[in-house]
Amino acid sequence: MRFTLPVTVRRGVGVLITGLIAGVGVVVFRWTLRALVELLGYAIGVKRLVAVTEISHLTGGRLWLLPVFVLIGFLLAKVVSVKSGVARRGERGADRVIEVVNGLTVELPMPEALGTGVAGVIALGAGVSGGPEGPIAMLVGGPLINWLPRLGLEKRDVRVFVACGVGAALACLFQAPLAGVLLAGELFVVGGFLGVVILPGLLITAIAWGVDTAVFGGSPLIGHLAFGPIHPQAYATAVVAGVIAGAIGLLYRWWIVVAGKELTRCSRSAWWRWAVIALVVTVITSGIAFVAPEVLSTGTGWIRLVTLGAVLRSWPLWLLLLVPVARLVLTGLSLSAEAPIGVLGPALIIGTFSGAALWRLAALAHVPMSFGSLAVVALLMFAAVFGSIGRVPLSMIVIALEATGSMMIAPLLVVAVGVATIIVHRHGMTIFGAQATPGQSPLTPLG
């Protein structure tokens, strides 16, 4: 007679395994990416690609090697994608995991999941412009989808744990543990929240956060900021930031989903077409990086510098305008060259620099800014761009609050993200095509 563990015990083991896989996945990803970026900096003769300095352009003895590394990154990512089967899939990264959780596809083979993670970290480590959440979602989601059923868990339980594991991993990645449950509840549906993830999500995020902080330590993404009193007039600025963020989100989605996928189909039709696109993207990326290194790799380190105002005053206005435009364009082009990168990270950069540019333009036009803080405007846009088009408004509000360690601007964040989300919602758009409505999700409570 075969002995079967009680369902509660199996779920408890599932929570433990999910938390460990999420935490270890983030640790391995961050360590590998950090090593590759340091190797890139050493190879091109740059001590640090992100440093507190008044020089906003790259300086190094071997900068001519930068396009070589970027092109090698594209090539290796392409080879790994082809060998692992990633290149045959329509969706990659977070959208691929969302497909499985929502029952749009039944499996996610381990070679595909690991191939996406490896190809993504290679591309980002070589300087390709993109976000980290695509590869990390596959590195965490793939093993969970394949291993958790061996515990004898029901399909619905497996999907819940996968959602919680991915949410916990992303929360660790952006140093915002409280956002783990919110990401698990919002990322897989559009216009709703999955309450079933709350209890397992709390436990899984706690385990993953413990593993991550044991290795890297825990510190806010930006740093502790002290904001002054928020005047009533500041809400008008929050509304303006929300409107602009909503428009940027819609443009970002159009470029990634519509134009980007057309270019991807073109690059997949023949090797020589892929080579041409990869070469063009390499030239554009390297050319812009010489004057704006903020477009390289994930670029999240620059968010801290912009919001803290460490180097902003020495940056010309054209640079603050160039970075978000370049990030938007390069993310879509990098995806079309089949680099399995994420779209969340670039959206944070786009929002932050757009907020800094808005603040600078207002200052030049002598428009009164009632709260007078660059950090506030940048943070509003930081949260509102992806919070709206990714349909994760609560998650981005919490990530922004945890990034600064301050609750003072919470009301302004709610206004800015809310306005941007309303604009995107009226157009019925989301950047994740696999997201389901709450009623269609298999994770919606039964009855």
XYZ file of N, CA and C in Angstrom, residues 214-338:
375
model
N 20.544 36.835 2.789
C 21.647 36.127 3.420
C 22.913 36.209 2.576
N 22.741 36.346 1.273
C 23.888 36.406 0.364
C 24.277 37.848 0.039
N 23.288 38.667 -0.317
C 23.581 40.024 -0.787
C 23.253 41.109 0.228
N 22.545 40.774 1.288
C 22.107 41.795 2.224
C 20.861 42.500 1.694
N 20.169 43.187 2.563
C 18.955 43.878 2.163
C 19.095 45.378 2.273
N 18.855 46.073 1.190
C 18.902 47.534 1.194
C 17.913 48.039 0.155
N 17.332 49.212 0.355
C 16.362 49.737 -0.600
C 16.978 49.926 -1.986
N 16.151 49.809 -3.009
C 16.618 49.984 -4.386
C 17.226 51.357 -4.594
N 16.644 52.370 -3.977
C 17.132 53.747 -4.145
C 17.873 54.215 -2.901
N 17.274 54.096 -1.757
C 17.874 54.582 -0.519
C 16.840 55.381 0.256
N 17.075 55.572 1.521
C 16.115 56.282 2.367
C 16.105 57.772 2.014
N 14.925 58.242 1.621
C 14.758 59.649 1.258
C 13.812 60.313 2.251
N 14.143 61.515 2.638
C 13.299 62.292 3.544
C 12.593 63.371 2.733
N 11.282 63.232 2.563
C 10.504 64.211 1.816
C 9.901 65.231 2.772
N 9.837 66.464 2.309
C 9.214 67.504 3.103
C 7.702 67.408 3.041
N 7.012 68.365 3.644
C 5.539 68.359 3.620
C 5.014 68.402 2.176
N 3.964 67.661 1.920
C 3.353 67.633 0.592
C 2.202 68.636 0.577
N 2.324 69.652 -0.258
C 1.294 70.675 -0.348
C 0.154 70.202 -1.247
N -1.043 70.752 -1.059
C -2.190 70.346 -1.885
C -1.950 70.509 -3.384
N -1.169 71.546 -3.769
C -0.911 71.770 -5.182
C -0.125 70.632 -5.817
N 0.530 69.828 -4.976
C 1.338 68.731 -5.507
C 0.481 67.692 -6.210
N -0.795 67.601 -5.838
C -1.662 66.619 -6.477
C -1.901 66.953 -7.948
N -1.863 68.230 -8.294
C -1.990 68.615 -9.697
C -0.798 68.098 -10.498
N 0.382 68.199 -9.907
C 1.570 67.668 -10.566
C 1.488 66.153 -10.702
N 0.927 65.485 -9.692
C 0.758 64.035 -9.764
C -0.182 63.650 -10.898
N -1.225 64.439 -11.101
C -2.153 64.173 -12.211
C -1.441 64.336 -13.549
N -0.665 65.405 -13.683
C 0.085 65.627 -14.928
C 1.062 64.477 -15.168
N 1.768 64.069 -14.123
C 2.706 62.947 -14.257
C 1.969 61.679 -14.656
N 0.786 61.455 -14.101
C 0.013 60.270 -14.454
C -0.434 60.271 -15.902
N -0.866 61.426 -16.388
C -1.286 61.526 -17.796
C -0.121 61.229 -18.727
N 1.027 61.841 -18.435
C 2.208 61.613 -19.281
C 2.656 60.159 -19.181
N 2.644 59.596 -17.991
C 3.064 58.201 -17.805
C 2.134 57.252 -18.549
N 0.828 57.513 -18.521
C -0.108 56.675 -19.255
C 0.148 56.710 -20.749
N 0.435 57.901 -21.275
C 0.734 58.025 -22.707
C 2.033 57.302 -23.060
N 3.045 57.440 -22.198
C 4.308 56.736 -22.442
C 4.091 55.232 -22.397
N 3.283 54.765 -21.444
C 3.001 53.345 -21.344
C 2.342 52.798 -22.605
N 1.375 53.530 -23.145
C 0.714 53.099 -24.379
C 1.699 53.064 -25.542
N 2.563 54.066 -25.631
C 3.572 54.088 -26.694
C 4.548 52.923 -26.526
N 4.952 52.679 -25.295
C 5.873 51.573 -24.998
C 5.254 50.240 -25.398
N 3.997 50.064 -25.069
C 3.311 48.821 -25.414
C 3.197 48.654 -26.916
N 2.866 49.731 -27.623
C 2.757 49.649 -29.088
C 4.095 49.240 -29.700
N 5.167 49.839 -29.234
C 6.476 49.548 -29.817
C 6.909 48.122 -29.518
N 6.672 47.648 -28.301
C 7.098 46.302 -27.914
C 6.207 45.241 -28.548
N 4.901 45.408 -28.446
C 3.970 44.359 -28.848
C 3.670 44.381 -30.338
N 3.469 45.554 -30.904
C 3.072 45.647 -32.316
C 4.304 45.698 -33.224
N 5.057 46.783 -33.133
C 6.216 46.932 -34.011
C 7.288 45.892 -33.729
N 7.538 45.637 -32.434
C 8.588 44.683 -32.079
C 8.318 43.285 -32.595
N 7.069 42.825 -32.510
C 6.761 41.472 -32.963
C 6.822 41.350 -34.480
N 6.517 42.435 -35.185
C 6.669 42.402 -36.643
C 8.141 42.227 -37.012
N 9.004 42.954 -36.326
C 10.439 42.818 -36.577
C 10.934 41.426 -36.175
N 10.363 40.867 -35.100
C 10.762 39.527 -34.670
C 10.413 38.490 -35.728
N 9.221 38.583 -36.285
C 8.839 37.656 -37.356
C 9.793 37.771 -38.538
N 10.206 38.981 -38.827
C 11.157 39.184 -39.922
C 12.499 38.540 -39.602
N 12.979 38.711 -38.383
C 14.291 38.163 -38.022
C 14.276 36.645 -37.968
N 13.120 36.036 -37.663
C 13.029 34.580 -37.583
C 12.893 33.927 -38.965
N 12.576 34.713 -39.978
C 12.333 34.137 -41.304
C 13.614 33.666 -41.978
N 14.755 34.235 -41.624
C 16.026 33.838 -42.245
C 17.181 34.281 -41.354
N 18.251 33.486 -41.349
C 19.403 33.810 -40.520
C 20.021 35.149 -40.904
N 20.093 35.413 -42.214
C 20.754 36.647 -42.646
C 19.960 37.879 -42.204
N 18.614 37.756 -42.136
C 17.809 38.871 -41.657
C 18.037 39.101 -40.166
N 18.125 37.988 -39.412
C 18.443 38.145 -37.998
C 19.806 38.816 -37.836
N 20.787 38.416 -38.614
C 22.138 38.973 -38.515
C 22.127 40.476 -38.807
N 21.353 40.881 -39.801
C 21.276 42.301 -40.138
C 20.652 43.087 -38.992
N 19.545 42.565 -38.455
C 18.881 43.256 -37.350
C 19.787 43.320 -36.121
N 20.455 42.197 -35.789
C 21.356 42.178 -34.635
C 22.501 43.169 -34.815
N 23.037 43.244 -36.023
C 24.139 44.175 -36.290
C 23.679 45.619 -36.167
N 22.498 45.913 -36.705
C 21.961 47.280 -36.615
C 21.713 47.661 -35.161
N 21.113 46.745 -34.383
C 20.849 47.029 -32.969
C 22.153 47.211 -32.207
N 23.170 46.424 -32.549
C 24.484 46.556 -31.901
C 25.084 47.922 -32.150
N 25.026 48.370 -33.392
C 25.592 49.680 -33.742
C 24.845 50.792 -33.017
N 23.516 50.712 -33.002
C 22.725 51.751 -32.331
C 22.990 51.747 -30.827
N 22.980 50.552 -30.219
C 23.220 50.450 -28.780
C 24.581 51.014 -28.399
N 25.605 50.606 -29.116
C 26.964 51.050 -28.794
C 27.123 52.542 -29.045
N 26.559 53.014 -30.155
C 26.679 54.438 -30.473
C 26.057 55.317 -29.413
N 24.861 54.942 -28.957
C 24.197 55.731 -27.916
C 24.918 55.577 -26.577
N 25.433 54.365 -26.297
C 26.085 54.103 -25.009
C 27.338 54.941 -24.813
N 28.004 55.337 -25.883
C 29.211 56.150 -25.747
C 28.897 57.493 -25.074
N 27.698 58.025 -25.319
C 27.325 59.302 -24.709
C 26.304 59.107 -23.592
N 25.624 57.952 -23.575
C 24.611 57.686 -22.545
C 24.706 56.230 -22.113
N 25.661 55.889 -21.236
C 25.815 54.492 -20.790
C 24.599 53.966 -20.043
N 23.636 54.837 -19.741
C 22.415 54.411 -19.051
C 21.601 53.418 -19.872
N 21.882 53.295 -21.176
C 21.105 52.381 -22.026
C 21.661 50.965 -21.986
N 22.799 50.745 -21.356
C 23.411 49.424 -21.339
C 22.786 48.523 -20.273
N 22.668 47.250 -20.592
C 22.215 46.223 -19.665
C 20.897 46.621 -18.984
N 20.728 46.286 -17.697
C 19.476 46.605 -17.012
C 19.386 48.083 -16.648
N 20.516 48.693 -16.321
C 20.532 50.129 -16.036
C 19.856 50.551 -14.754
N 19.450 49.599 -13.901
C 18.701 49.986 -12.709
C 19.540 50.792 -11.711
N 20.857 50.667 -11.785
C 21.699 51.452 -10.892
C 21.556 52.944 -11.107
N 21.177 53.345 -12.315
C 21.027 54.768 -12.602
C 19.783 55.354 -11.945
N 18.799 54.506 -11.631
C 17.597 55.009 -10.966
C 17.972 55.662 -9.639
N 18.864 55.015 -8.925
C 19.308 55.552 -7.628
C 19.983 56.905 -7.805
N 20.848 57.033 -8.804
C 21.570 58.287 -8.995
C 20.638 59.419 -9.391
N 19.671 59.123 -10.242
C 18.753 60.170 -10.688
C 17.875 60.653 -9.542
N 17.270 59.726 -8.809
C 16.362 60.126 -7.742
C 17.080 60.785 -6.575
N 18.324 60.393 -6.342
C 19.094 61.045 -5.282
C 19.681 62.375 -5.748
N 19.620 62.633 -7.077
C 20.113 63.892 -7.610
C 21.611 64.022 -7.572
N 22.342 62.885 -7.489
C 23.796 62.939 -7.325
C 24.499 63.569 -8.513
N 24.003 63.300 -9.715
C 24.711 63.787 -10.892
C 23.808 64.556 -11.836
N 22.527 64.710 -11.471
C 21.568 65.260 -12.420
C 21.931 66.666 -12.872
N 22.386 67.486 -11.962
C 22.616 68.880 -12.309
C 23.744 69.044 -13.319
N 24.581 68.033 -13.456
C 25.659 68.123 -14.446
C 25.252 67.513 -15.782
N 24.044 66.936 -15.847
C 23.593 66.320 -17.092
C 22.799 67.325 -17.914
N 23.077 67.422 -19.211
C 22.301 68.332 -20.065
C 20.890 67.804 -20.284
N 19.989 68.696 -20.658
C 18.594 68.315 -20.876
C 18.468 67.279 -21.977
N 19.298 67.401 -23.013
C 19.180 66.465 -24.138
C 19.464 65.032 -23.689
N 20.321 64.864 -22.685
C 20.620 63.523 -22.199
C 19.431 62.940 -21.440
N 18.778 63.777 -20.640
C 17.600 63.309 -19.906
C 16.467 62.924 -20.854
N 16.403 63.575 -22.002
C 15.389 63.238 -23.007
C 15.817 62.044 -23.850
N 17.131 61.915 -24.092
C 17.636 60.832 -24.938
C 17.469 59.469 -24.275
N 17.763 59.374 -22.982
C 17.774 58.072 -22.314
C 16.425 57.356 -22.385
N 15.294 57.991 -22.019
C 14.025 57.253 -22.112
C 13.652 56.875 -23.535
N 13.916 57.762 -24.491
C 13.612 57.434 -25.891
C 14.480 56.275 -26.359
N 15.773 56.334 -26.035
C 16.689 55.276 -26.454
C 16.331 53.952 -25.788
N 16.000 53.986 -24.505
C 15.613 52.757 -23.802
C 14.383 52.120 -24.440
N 13.401 52.936 -24.749
C 12.183 52.434 -25.373
C 12.484 51.771 -26.709
N 13.238 52.477 -27.544
C 13.548 51.963 -28.886
C 14.416 50.709 -28.799
N 15.463 50.756 -27.980
C 16.412 49.642 -27.924
C 15.803 48.384 -27.323
N 14.872 48.532 -26.379
C 14.232 47.341 -25.806
C 13.459 46.583 -26.867
N 12.682 47.302 -27.676
C 11.952 46.648 -28.761
C 12.875 46.041 -29.798
N 13.943 46.751 -30.144
C 14.891 46.231 -31.133
C 15.646 45.018 -30.598
N 15.997 45.043 -29.317
C 16.705 43.901 -28.733
C 15.811 42.664 -28.715
N 14.537 42.840 -28.407
C 13.599 41.726 -28.454
C 13.448 41.197 -29.873
N 13.449 42.090 -30.857
C 13.331 41.657 -32.253
C 14.554 40.881 -32.706
N 15.713 41.143 -32.058
C 16.921 40.369 -32.345
C 16.960 39.094 -31.511
N 15.830 38.763 -30.872
C 15.629 37.515 -30.137
C 16.481 37.391 -28.879
